[in-house]
mmCIF file of C-alpha atoms in Angstrom:
data_model
loop_
_atom_site.group_PDB
_atom_site.id
_atom_site.type_symbol
_atom_site.label_atom_id
_atom_site.label_comp_id
_atom_site.label_asym_id
_atom_site.label_seq_id
_atom_site.Cartn_x
_atom_site.Cartn_y
_atom_site.Cartn_z
ATOM 1 C CA MET A 119 -87.503 61.141 -94.998
ATOM 2 C CA ALA A 120 -87.292 64.023 -97.312
ATOM 3 C CA VAL A 121 -87.595 67.782 -96.277
ATOM 4 C CA ALA A 122 -89.260 70.402 -96.938
ATOM 5 C CA ALA A 123 -88.763 72.367 -100.861
ATOM 6 C CA GLY A 124 -88.316 75.618 -101.174
ATOM 7 C CA ARG A 125 -89.787 79.009 -102.275
ATOM 8 C CA THR A 126 -88.670 77.618 -105.845
ATOM 9 C CA GLY A 127 -90.555 74.449 -105.528
ATOM 10 C CA ARG A 128 -87.024 72.751 -104.888
ATOM 11 C CA PRO A 129 -84.691 72.710 -101.844
ATOM 12 C CA THR A 130 -82.288 74.558 -100.492
ATOM 13 C CA LEU A 131 -78.510 73.678 -100.633
ATOM 14 C CA ALA A 132 -75.926 75.029 -99.098
ATOM 15 C CA VAL A 133 -72.338 73.875 -99.768
ATOM 16 C CA VAL A 134 -69.811 74.789 -96.858
ATOM 17 C CA GLY A 135 -66.365 74.586 -97.526
ATOM 18 C CA ALA A 136 -66.873 75.033 -100.775
ATOM 19 C CA THR A 137 -62.934 75.939 -102.425
ATOM 20 C CA GLY A 138 -61.298 72.871 -100.372
ATOM 21 C CA ALA A 139 -60.478 69.612 -102.515
ATOM 22 C CA VAL A 140 -63.078 68.247 -101.647
ATOM 23 C CA GLY A 141 -65.770 70.925 -102.107
ATOM 24 C CA THR A 142 -64.430 71.158 -105.195
ATOM 25 C CA VAL A 143 -64.984 68.391 -106.328
ATOM 26 C CA MET A 144 -68.893 68.135 -104.606
ATOM 27 C CA LEU A 145 -69.660 71.606 -106.814
ATOM 28 C CA GLN A 146 -68.272 69.721 -109.759
ATOM 29 C CA ILE A 147 -70.349 66.370 -108.786
ATOM 30 C CA LEU A 148 -73.626 68.465 -108.361
ATOM 31 C CA SER A 149 -73.213 69.690 -111.661
ATOM 32 C CA HIS A 150 -72.985 66.728 -113.491
ATOM 33 C CA ARG A 151 -75.704 64.696 -112.027
ATOM 34 C CA ALA A 152 -79.448 64.786 -111.792
ATOM 35 C CA ASP A 153 -80.401 68.317 -110.711
ATOM 36 C CA ILE A 154 -82.545 68.273 -107.794
ATOM 37 C CA TRP A 155 -81.815 71.700 -106.589
ATOM 38 C CA GLY A 156 -83.369 75.233 -106.113
ATOM 39 C CA GLU A 157 -80.189 77.168 -104.705
ATOM 40 C CA ILE A 158 -77.507 76.047 -104.178
ATOM 41 C CA ARG A 159 -75.012 78.434 -101.713
ATOM 42 C CA LEU A 160 -71.564 77.894 -102.051
ATOM 43 C CA ILE A 161 -69.914 79.320 -98.270
ATOM 44 C CA ALA A 162 -66.038 78.907 -96.708
ATOM 45 C CA SER A 163 -64.086 81.589 -94.680
ATOM 46 C CA PRO A 164 -64.241 84.953 -94.776
ATOM 47 C CA ARG A 165 -61.364 85.200 -96.216
ATOM 48 C CA SER A 166 -62.394 83.639 -99.476
ATOM 49 C CA ALA A 167 -65.813 85.482 -99.496
ATOM 50 C CA GLY A 168 -66.445 86.719 -101.987
ATOM 51 C CA ARG A 169 -64.978 83.878 -104.867
ATOM 52 C CA LYS A 170 -66.607 82.642 -107.621
ATOM 53 C CA LEU A 171 -67.078 79.658 -108.520
ATOM 54 C CA ALA A 172 -68.759 77.733 -111.269
ATOM 55 C CA VAL A 173 -71.147 75.116 -110.143
ATOM 56 C CA ARG A 174 -74.060 73.742 -112.880
ATOM 57 C CA GLY A 175 -72.618 76.370 -115.481
ATOM 58 C CA GLU A 176 -72.617 79.095 -114.167
ATOM 59 C CA GLU A 177 -70.764 81.050 -110.996
ATOM 60 C CA VAL A 178 -71.236 81.881 -108.395
ATOM 61 C CA GLU A 179 -70.273 84.286 -105.407
ATOM 62 C CA VAL A 180 -68.583 82.438 -102.006
ATOM 63 C CA LEU A 181 -70.666 83.950 -98.767
ATOM 64 C CA ALA A 182 -68.303 84.141 -95.101
ATOM 65 C CA LEU A 183 -69.129 81.472 -92.919
ATOM 66 C CA ALA A 184 -72.270 83.286 -90.603
ATOM 67 C CA GLU A 185 -75.265 82.188 -88.947
ATOM 68 C CA GLU A 186 -77.490 83.755 -91.544
ATOM 69 C CA VAL A 187 -75.866 82.157 -94.550
ATOM 70 C CA PHE A 188 -78.576 79.422 -93.470
ATOM 71 C CA ASP A 189 -81.718 80.884 -92.981
ATOM 72 C CA GLY A 190 -84.083 78.716 -95.303
ATOM 73 C CA VAL A 191 -81.728 76.055 -96.036
ATOM 74 C CA ASP A 192 -82.607 72.696 -96.775
ATOM 75 C CA VAL A 193 -79.873 71.075 -96.508
ATOM 76 C CA ALA A 194 -76.153 71.146 -96.153
ATOM 77 C CA LEU A 195 -73.055 69.723 -96.715
ATOM 78 C CA PHE A 196 -70.146 69.801 -94.921
ATOM 79 C CA ASP A 197 -66.491 69.793 -95.829
ATOM 80 C CA VAL A 198 -64.851 71.659 -92.620
ATOM 81 C CA PRO A 199 -61.681 70.444 -90.500
ATOM 82 C CA ASP A 200 -63.754 68.701 -87.421
ATOM 83 C CA GLU A 201 -63.363 71.870 -84.921
ATOM 84 C CA ILE A 202 -65.408 73.511 -88.045
ATOM 85 C CA ALA A 203 -68.322 71.419 -88.061
ATOM 86 C CA GLU A 204 -68.102 70.950 -84.282
ATOM 87 C CA ARG A 205 -69.324 74.517 -84.003
ATOM 88 C CA TRP A 206 -71.031 75.093 -87.862
ATOM 89 C CA ALA A 207 -73.515 71.683 -87.646
ATOM 90 C CA PRO A 208 -75.508 72.054 -84.633
ATOM 91 C CA ILE A 209 -75.862 76.000 -85.671
ATOM 92 C CA ALA A 210 -76.813 74.835 -89.429
ATOM 93 C CA ALA A 211 -79.574 72.266 -87.825
ATOM 94 C CA ALA A 212 -81.129 74.477 -85.975
ATOM 95 C CA LYS A 213 -82.092 77.052 -88.153
ATOM 96 C CA GLY A 214 -83.154 74.056 -89.959
ATOM 97 C CA ALA A 215 -81.234 72.431 -92.691
ATOM 98 C CA VAL A 216 -79.762 68.721 -91.794
ATOM 99 C CA VAL A 217 -76.499 68.624 -92.294
ATOM 100 C CA VAL A 218 -74.409 66.359 -93.669
ATOM 101 C CA ASP A 219 -71.020 66.308 -92.044
ATOM 102 C CA ASN A 220 -67.944 64.915 -93.783
ATOM 103 C CA SER A 221 -65.455 65.807 -91.178
ATOM 104 C CA GLY A 222 -64.628 63.121 -87.741
ATOM 105 C CA ALA A 223 -66.530 65.262 -85.882
ATOM 106 C CA PHE A 224 -70.125 62.948 -85.703
ATOM 107 C CA ARG A 225 -69.503 59.965 -87.055
ATOM 108 C CA MET A 226 -69.466 57.820 -83.698
ATOM 109 C CA ASP A 227 -72.219 60.028 -82.374
ATOM 110 C CA PRO A 228 -75.089 57.542 -80.953
ATOM 111 C CA GLU A 229 -77.170 59.915 -82.383
ATOM 112 C CA VAL A 230 -76.257 60.842 -85.341
ATOM 113 C CA PRO A 231 -76.751 57.940 -88.423
ATOM 114 C CA LEU A 232 -73.621 56.798 -90.630
ATOM 115 C CA VAL A 233 -74.595 56.587 -94.003
ATOM 116 C CA VAL A 234 -73.684 54.715 -96.898
ATOM 117 C CA PRO A 235 -76.281 55.206 -99.605
ATOM 118 C CA GLU A 236 -75.769 51.880 -100.826
ATOM 119 C CA VAL A 237 -75.656 50.113 -97.464
ATOM 120 C CA ASN A 238 -77.065 51.453 -95.122
ATOM 121 C CA PRO A 239 -80.070 54.320 -96.348
ATOM 122 C CA HIS A 240 -82.334 53.075 -94.014
ATOM 123 C CA ALA A 241 -80.668 54.875 -91.236
ATOM 124 C CA LEU A 242 -81.441 58.510 -92.331
ATOM 125 C CA ARG A 243 -84.489 57.118 -90.670
ATOM 126 C CA VAL A 244 -83.698 58.495 -87.123
ATOM 127 C CA ARG A 245 -81.099 61.802 -86.750
ATOM 128 C CA PRO A 246 -82.618 63.200 -83.646
ATOM 129 C CA ARG A 247 -79.404 66.276 -83.714
ATOM 130 C CA GLY A 248 -80.809 67.458 -87.211
ATOM 131 C CA ILE A 249 -76.991 66.152 -88.628
ATOM 132 C CA VAL A 250 -75.967 62.405 -90.511
ATOM 133 C CA ALA A 251 -72.094 61.375 -91.371
ATOM 134 C CA ASN A 252 -70.211 60.580 -93.522
ATOM 135 C CA PRO A 253 -68.207 57.434 -93.023
ATOM 136 C CA SER A 254 -64.209 58.532 -93.710
ATOM 137 C CA CYS A 255 -62.045 58.356 -97.483
ATOM 138 C CA THR A 256 -60.495 55.064 -96.159
ATOM 139 C CA THR A 257 -63.150 52.708 -95.685
ATOM 140 C CA LEU A 258 -65.807 54.188 -98.402
ATOM 141 C CA CYS A 259 -63.517 53.400 -100.732
ATOM 142 C CA MET A 260 -64.145 49.155 -99.054
ATOM 143 C CA ILE A 261 -68.190 49.193 -97.681
ATOM 144 C CA VAL A 262 -69.854 49.280 -100.501
ATOM 145 C CA ALA A 263 -68.601 45.753 -102.115
ATOM 146 C CA LEU A 264 -67.645 44.892 -98.323
ATOM 147 C CA GLY A 265 -71.212 45.560 -97.412
ATOM 148 C CA ALA A 266 -72.789 43.379 -100.504
ATOM 149 C CA LEU A 267 -70.729 40.508 -99.529
ATOM 150 C CA HIS A 268 -72.162 40.877 -95.941
ATOM 151 C CA ALA A 269 -75.743 41.166 -97.157
ATOM 152 C CA GLU A 270 -75.219 37.714 -98.696
ATOM 153 C CA TYR A 271 -72.962 35.971 -96.200
ATOM 154 C CA GLY A 272 -72.754 37.887 -92.733
ATOM 155 C CA LEU A 273 -69.299 39.422 -92.541
ATOM 156 C CA ARG A 274 -67.510 38.059 -89.085
ATOM 157 C CA GLU A 275 -64.834 39.241 -89.139
ATOM 158 C CA LEU A 276 -62.372 41.600 -91.244
ATOM 159 C CA VAL A 277 -58.349 42.172 -92.141
ATOM 160 C CA ALA A 278 -57.662 44.702 -93.910
ATOM 161 C CA SER A 279 -54.562 46.566 -95.465
ATOM 162 C CA SER A 280 -54.847 50.112 -97.238
ATOM 163 C CA TYR A 281 -52.378 51.388 -99.303
ATOM 164 C CA GLN A 282 -53.854 55.328 -99.473
ATOM 165 C CA ALA A 283 -52.905 58.553 -101.656
ATOM 166 C CA VAL A 284 -51.693 61.005 -100.113
ATOM 167 C CA SER A 285 -54.425 63.676 -101.752
ATOM 168 C CA GLY A 286 -56.154 62.369 -98.372
ATOM 169 C CA ALA A 287 -54.014 64.094 -96.674
ATOM 170 C CA GLY A 288 -55.361 67.183 -98.271
ATOM 171 C CA ARG A 289 -53.300 68.883 -100.734
ATOM 172 C CA ALA A 290 -51.126 69.634 -98.817
ATOM 173 C CA GLY A 291 -50.051 66.127 -98.886
ATOM 174 C CA VAL A 292 -50.312 66.375 -102.936
ATOM 175 C CA ASP A 293 -47.921 68.966 -102.716
ATOM 176 C CA THR A 294 -45.549 67.299 -100.479
ATOM 177 C CA LEU A 295 -45.841 64.235 -103.370
ATOM 178 C CA ARG A 296 -45.052 66.359 -105.859
ATOM 179 C CA ARG A 297 -42.442 67.817 -104.805
ATOM 180 C CA GLN A 298 -40.271 64.673 -103.382
ATOM 181 C CA ILE A 299 -40.691 63.556 -107.219
ATOM 182 C CA SER A 300 -38.921 66.285 -108.540
ATOM 183 C CA LEU A 301 -35.988 65.931 -106.166
ATOM 184 C CA VAL A 302 -35.675 62.188 -106.820
ATOM 185 C CA ALA A 303 -37.334 62.331 -110.678
ATOM 186 C CA GLY A 304 -33.841 61.258 -112.964
ATOM 187 C CA THR A 305 -31.537 60.036 -110.046
ATOM 188 C CA GLU A 306 -30.531 56.628 -108.505
ATOM 189 C CA LEU A 307 -31.606 57.275 -105.519
ATOM 190 C CA GLY A 308 -33.449 53.848 -104.418
ATOM 191 C CA THR A 309 -30.700 52.412 -103.926
ATOM 192 C CA SER A 310 -29.026 52.264 -101.061
ATOM 193 C CA PRO A 311 -30.315 53.113 -96.940
ATOM 194 C CA GLY A 312 -31.205 56.549 -96.456
ATOM 195 C CA ASP A 313 -30.234 58.100 -99.542
ATOM 196 C CA VAL A 314 -34.304 58.811 -100.593
ATOM 197 C CA ARG A 315 -34.742 60.220 -96.787
ATOM 198 C CA ARG A 316 -30.941 62.495 -96.860
ATOM 199 C CA ALA A 317 -32.462 64.094 -100.613
ATOM 200 C CA VAL A 318 -36.035 64.918 -99.396
ATOM 201 C CA GLY A 319 -34.472 65.957 -96.052
ATOM 202 C CA ASP A 320 -37.230 67.401 -93.666
ATOM 203 C CA ASP A 321 -39.959 68.121 -96.002
ATOM 204 C CA THR A 322 -41.906 65.182 -95.320
ATOM 205 C CA GLY A 323 -44.785 67.474 -95.234
ATOM 206 C CA PRO A 324 -47.816 65.595 -93.193
ATOM 207 C CA PHE A 325 -46.081 62.695 -93.329
ATOM 208 C CA PRO A 326 -43.645 60.928 -91.147
ATOM 209 C CA GLU A 327 -41.185 59.648 -93.646
ATOM 210 C CA PRO A 328 -40.369 60.536 -97.278
ATOM 211 C CA VAL A 329 -43.336 58.856 -99.795
ATOM 212 C CA ALA A 330 -41.687 59.190 -103.486
ATOM 213 C CA LEU A 331 -39.822 55.872 -104.396
ATOM 214 C CA ASN A 332 -41.475 54.584 -100.133
ATOM 215 C CA VAL A 333 -44.189 53.377 -98.224
ATOM 216 C CA VAL A 334 -45.172 54.589 -95.160
ATOM 217 C CA PRO A 335 -46.956 52.611 -92.739
ATOM 218 C CA TRP A 336 -48.728 55.264 -90.911
ATOM 219 C CA ALA A 337 -51.779 57.338 -91.290
ATOM 220 C CA GLY A 338 -53.198 59.271 -88.606
ATOM 221 C CA GLU A 339 -51.977 60.339 -85.214
ATOM 222 C CA ALA A 340 -50.786 57.845 -82.513
ATOM 223 C CA ARG A 341 -53.766 55.563 -80.232
ATOM 224 C CA ALA A 342 -53.227 52.924 -78.240
ATOM 225 C CA ASP A 343 -51.399 50.175 -77.926
ATOM 226 C CA GLY A 344 -49.197 51.662 -81.651
ATOM 227 C CA TRP A 345 -53.110 51.439 -83.596
ATOM 228 C CA SER A 346 -53.176 55.301 -85.417
ATOM 229 C CA SER A 347 -55.900 56.623 -86.308
ATOM 230 C CA ALA A 348 -56.946 56.025 -89.050
ATOM 231 C CA GLU A 349 -56.696 52.377 -88.273
ATOM 232 C CA MET A 350 -59.584 53.197 -86.001
ATOM 233 C CA LYS A 351 -61.990 54.425 -87.837
ATOM 234 C CA VAL A 352 -61.401 52.473 -90.151
ATOM 235 C CA ARG A 353 -62.145 49.298 -87.600
ATOM 236 C CA ASP A 354 -64.547 51.707 -85.564
ATOM 237 C CA GLU A 355 -66.890 53.013 -88.808
ATOM 238 C CA THR A 356 -66.658 49.407 -90.466
ATOM 239 C CA ARG A 357 -68.748 48.303 -87.290
ATOM 240 C CA LYS A 358 -71.342 50.506 -86.904
ATOM 241 C CA VAL A 359 -72.192 51.404 -90.759
ATOM 242 C CA LEU A 360 -73.112 47.207 -90.848
ATOM 243 C CA GLY A 361 -74.451 47.483 -87.516
ATOM 244 C CA ARG A 362 -72.092 44.857 -85.895
ATOM 245 C CA PRO A 363 -70.637 46.247 -83.073
ATOM 246 C CA THR A 364 -68.224 43.859 -81.775
ATOM 247 C CA LEU A 365 -67.864 42.969 -85.034
ATOM 248 C CA PRO A 366 -63.464 41.926 -85.561
ATOM 249 C CA VAL A 367 -61.756 44.308 -87.556
ATOM 250 C CA ALA A 368 -57.746 44.830 -88.305
ATOM 251 C CA VAL A 369 -56.395 47.376 -90.846
ATOM 252 C CA THR A 370 -52.630 48.524 -90.897
ATOM 253 C CA CYS A 371 -53.181 51.234 -93.235
ATOM 254 C CA VAL A 372 -49.924 52.306 -95.550
ATOM 255 C CA ARG A 373 -49.411 56.038 -97.622
ATOM 256 C CA VAL A 374 -48.110 55.204 -100.444
ATOM 257 C CA PRO A 375 -47.310 57.320 -103.438
ATOM 258 C CA VAL A 376 -50.224 57.651 -105.778
ATOM 259 C CA VAL A 377 -52.240 61.464 -105.281
ATOM 260 C CA THR A 378 -55.458 59.389 -105.371
ATOM 261 C CA ALA A 379 -57.519 56.472 -105.317
ATOM 262 C CA HIS A 380 -57.175 54.608 -101.953
ATOM 263 C CA ALA A 381 -56.420 50.791 -102.338
ATOM 264 C CA LEU A 382 -57.123 47.851 -99.832
ATOM 265 C CA THR A 383 -56.861 44.639 -99.327
ATOM 266 C CA LEU A 384 -59.566 43.053 -97.499
ATOM 267 C CA HIS A 385 -59.774 39.290 -95.843
ATOM 268 C CA ALA A 386 -62.806 38.831 -95.380
ATOM 269 C CA ARG A 387 -64.311 35.676 -93.074
ATOM 270 C CA PHE A 388 -68.318 34.997 -92.703
ATOM 271 C CA GLU A 389 -70.608 33.045 -91.334
ATOM 272 C CA SER A 390 -71.365 30.679 -93.725
ATOM 273 C CA GLU A 391 -69.401 28.979 -96.511
ATOM 274 C CA VAL A 392 -68.850 30.965 -99.742
ATOM 275 C CA THR A 393 -67.743 31.048 -103.045
ATOM 276 C CA VAL A 394 -65.910 33.309 -105.998
ATOM 277 C CA ALA A 395 -68.998 32.234 -108.541
ATOM 278 C CA LYS A 396 -71.424 33.587 -105.942
ATOM 279 C CA ALA A 397 -69.353 36.532 -104.810
ATOM 280 C CA ARG A 398 -68.436 37.108 -108.349
ATOM 281 C CA GLU A 399 -71.901 37.136 -109.467
ATOM 282 C CA ILE A 400 -72.650 39.510 -105.749
ATOM 283 C CA LEU A 401 -70.717 41.973 -106.508
ATOM 284 C CA ALA A 402 -71.257 41.819 -110.758
ATOM 285 C CA THR A 403 -75.030 43.367 -109.381
ATOM 286 C CA ALA A 404 -74.361 44.875 -106.498
ATOM 287 C CA PRO A 405 -75.172 48.971 -107.068
ATOM 288 C CA GLY A 406 -71.835 51.302 -107.700
ATOM 289 C CA VAL A 407 -69.086 48.208 -107.435
ATOM 290 C CA VAL A 408 -67.364 47.389 -110.408
ATOM 291 C CA LEU A 409 -65.947 44.057 -110.528
ATOM 292 C CA PHE A 410 -62.310 43.791 -112.524
ATOM 293 C CA ASP A 411 -60.797 40.289 -112.159
ATOM 294 C CA ASP A 412 -58.741 38.777 -115.459
ATOM 295 C CA PRO A 413 -55.496 38.247 -113.702
ATOM 296 C CA GLY A 414 -54.452 36.484 -116.314
ATOM 297 C CA ALA A 415 -55.549 38.917 -118.899
ATOM 298 C CA GLY A 416 -54.139 41.554 -116.911
ATOM 299 C CA GLU A 417 -56.664 43.200 -115.854
ATOM 300 C CA PHE A 418 -57.282 43.675 -112.008
ATOM 301 C CA PRO A 419 -58.090 47.110 -111.116
ATOM 302 C CA THR A 420 -55.215 50.039 -110.122
ATOM 303 C CA PRO A 421 -55.428 53.567 -108.990
ATOM 304 C CA ALA A 422 -54.337 54.936 -111.773
ATOM 305 C CA ASP A 423 -57.099 53.499 -113.951
ATOM 306 C CA VAL A 424 -59.756 54.109 -111.390
ATOM 307 C CA VAL A 425 -58.485 57.286 -110.244
ATOM 308 C CA GLY A 426 -61.619 60.400 -111.706
ATOM 309 C CA THR A 427 -64.787 57.646 -111.450
ATOM 310 C CA ASP A 428 -67.510 57.382 -109.287
ATOM 311 C CA PRO A 429 -67.161 52.608 -108.197
ATOM 312 C CA THR A 430 -65.365 50.775 -106.111
ATOM 313 C CA TRP A 431 -63.593 48.360 -108.662
ATOM 314 C CA VAL A 432 -62.863 44.907 -107.565
ATOM 315 C CA GLY A 433 -60.099 42.332 -108.714
ATOM 316 C CA ARG A 434 -58.163 39.462 -107.398
ATOM 317 C CA VAL A 435 -61.273 37.813 -105.882
ATOM 318 C CA ARG A 436 -60.111 33.973 -104.132
ATOM 319 C CA ARG A 437 -61.714 32.284 -101.818
ATOM 320 C CA ALA A 438 -58.972 31.774 -99.016
ATOM 321 C CA LEU A 439 -56.540 27.996 -99.497
ATOM 322 C CA ASP A 440 -57.640 27.826 -95.470
ATOM 323 C CA ASP A 441 -60.700 28.483 -94.680
ATOM 324 C CA PRO A 442 -64.200 27.982 -96.853
ATOM 325 C CA THR A 443 -66.021 31.060 -95.694
ATOM 326 C CA ALA A 444 -63.545 33.435 -96.506
ATOM 327 C CA LEU A 445 -62.829 35.720 -99.387
ATOM 328 C CA ASP A 446 -59.314 37.277 -100.549
ATOM 329 C CA PHE A 447 -59.400 40.728 -102.515
ATOM 330 C CA PHE A 448 -58.383 43.827 -104.070
ATOM 331 C CA VAL A 449 -61.090 46.934 -104.273
ATOM 332 C CA CYS A 450 -60.024 50.248 -104.861
ATOM 333 C CA GLY A 451 -61.624 53.907 -105.416
ATOM 334 C CA ASP A 452 -61.287 57.498 -105.293
ATOM 335 C CA ASN A 453 -60.657 58.962 -102.284
ATOM 336 C CA LEU A 454 -61.982 62.035 -103.374
ATOM 337 C CA ARG A 455 -64.886 60.867 -104.954
ATOM 338 C CA LYS A 456 -67.012 58.289 -103.467
ATOM 339 C CA GLY A 457 -64.549 57.912 -100.610
ATOM 340 C CA SER A 458 -65.396 62.372 -99.781
ATOM 341 C CA ALA A 459 -67.334 64.470 -101.918
ATOM 342 C CA LEU A 460 -70.177 61.264 -103.819
ATOM 343 C CA ASN A 461 -70.986 59.703 -101.517
ATOM 344 C CA THR A 462 -71.796 63.365 -99.632
ATOM 345 C CA VAL A 463 -73.437 64.284 -102.164
ATOM 346 C CA GLN A 464 -75.684 60.642 -102.475
ATOM 347 C CA ILE A 465 -76.977 61.092 -98.946
ATOM 348 C CA ALA A 466 -77.504 64.780 -99.401
ATOM 349 C CA GLU A 467 -79.962 63.577 -102.454
ATOM 350 C CA LEU A 468 -81.770 61.025 -99.859
ATOM 351 C CA VAL A 469 -82.126 63.258 -97.292
ATOM 352 C CA ALA A 470 -84.065 65.231 -100.071
ATOM 353 C CA GLY A 471 -86.425 62.671 -101.148
ATOM 354 C CA ALA A 472 -84.728 62.175 -105.095
ATOM 355 C CA ARG A 473 -84.374 58.318 -104.236
ATOM 356 C CA ALA A 474 -87.042 57.958 -100.622
#
């Protein structure tokens, strides 16, 4: 699982897409975790070349994406659009780097493992293309908690509804919400049909409807039979990470007026009877999970509280009223940290041998 060390005695890391929203978080995470890396090489599009970004307390110049920037790189983290990853990840792999890709380009490739270190680290052992994929942010915000319960009880069916922050649509999503908030703040809007829509006009950004004072039951692009691409991602990725290719999964993705941190409600049916006491014990001791669950005291996770943190937070744990094998619970996680950057860095650390 380990890669060869570079000339410094420690592996060389490349961050491709270092100037993006997730790339920025990656650099923050790399600056605060145990420093196992030798050189950290920052790479972005030619228009960003020459900029200097801080990582590990040092200013590092950004290099333009080109074949030669991967010379001597041991591990390359990619956070770029699918089409860029499709072109450049194989080039980096051919140069000898193990690529950890955060795009959707390779997630369903049978020759590319889809990895969540707390759930299926063993999948890293076989990577014939030299590429490892990172699940989507919505999947990552639930799969660590779900995986811990699956390991004990055996998941047999999942019904999920997501409440997705606008940062899942990138900076354009955040900018759109902030503009819309400025339009509706201090008004009486939201009290009659269409008044928010009229105030916002065509300024819906990457969303089909206003997100300020609203929720939008859609994320992604249209797929067959009324499903969205975001919903199909959660279904397909959950199956692959858990190693259950025929697992019944039904997902509804909803965009909410939150800047960062996704939340989901989960109805999970298992192979055997469950108890809340045992489920709470599993969740409270699972790596990467925080159980925060005392509704009587007003304690449960919300995006406003978990943003900027690394764990998956879990609350509202209940056994289903009509099914002794099912649990209902609420999960919440920062979609830019564990949902993207942190999981990518964790995979890179495993590849480098730090957690082998």
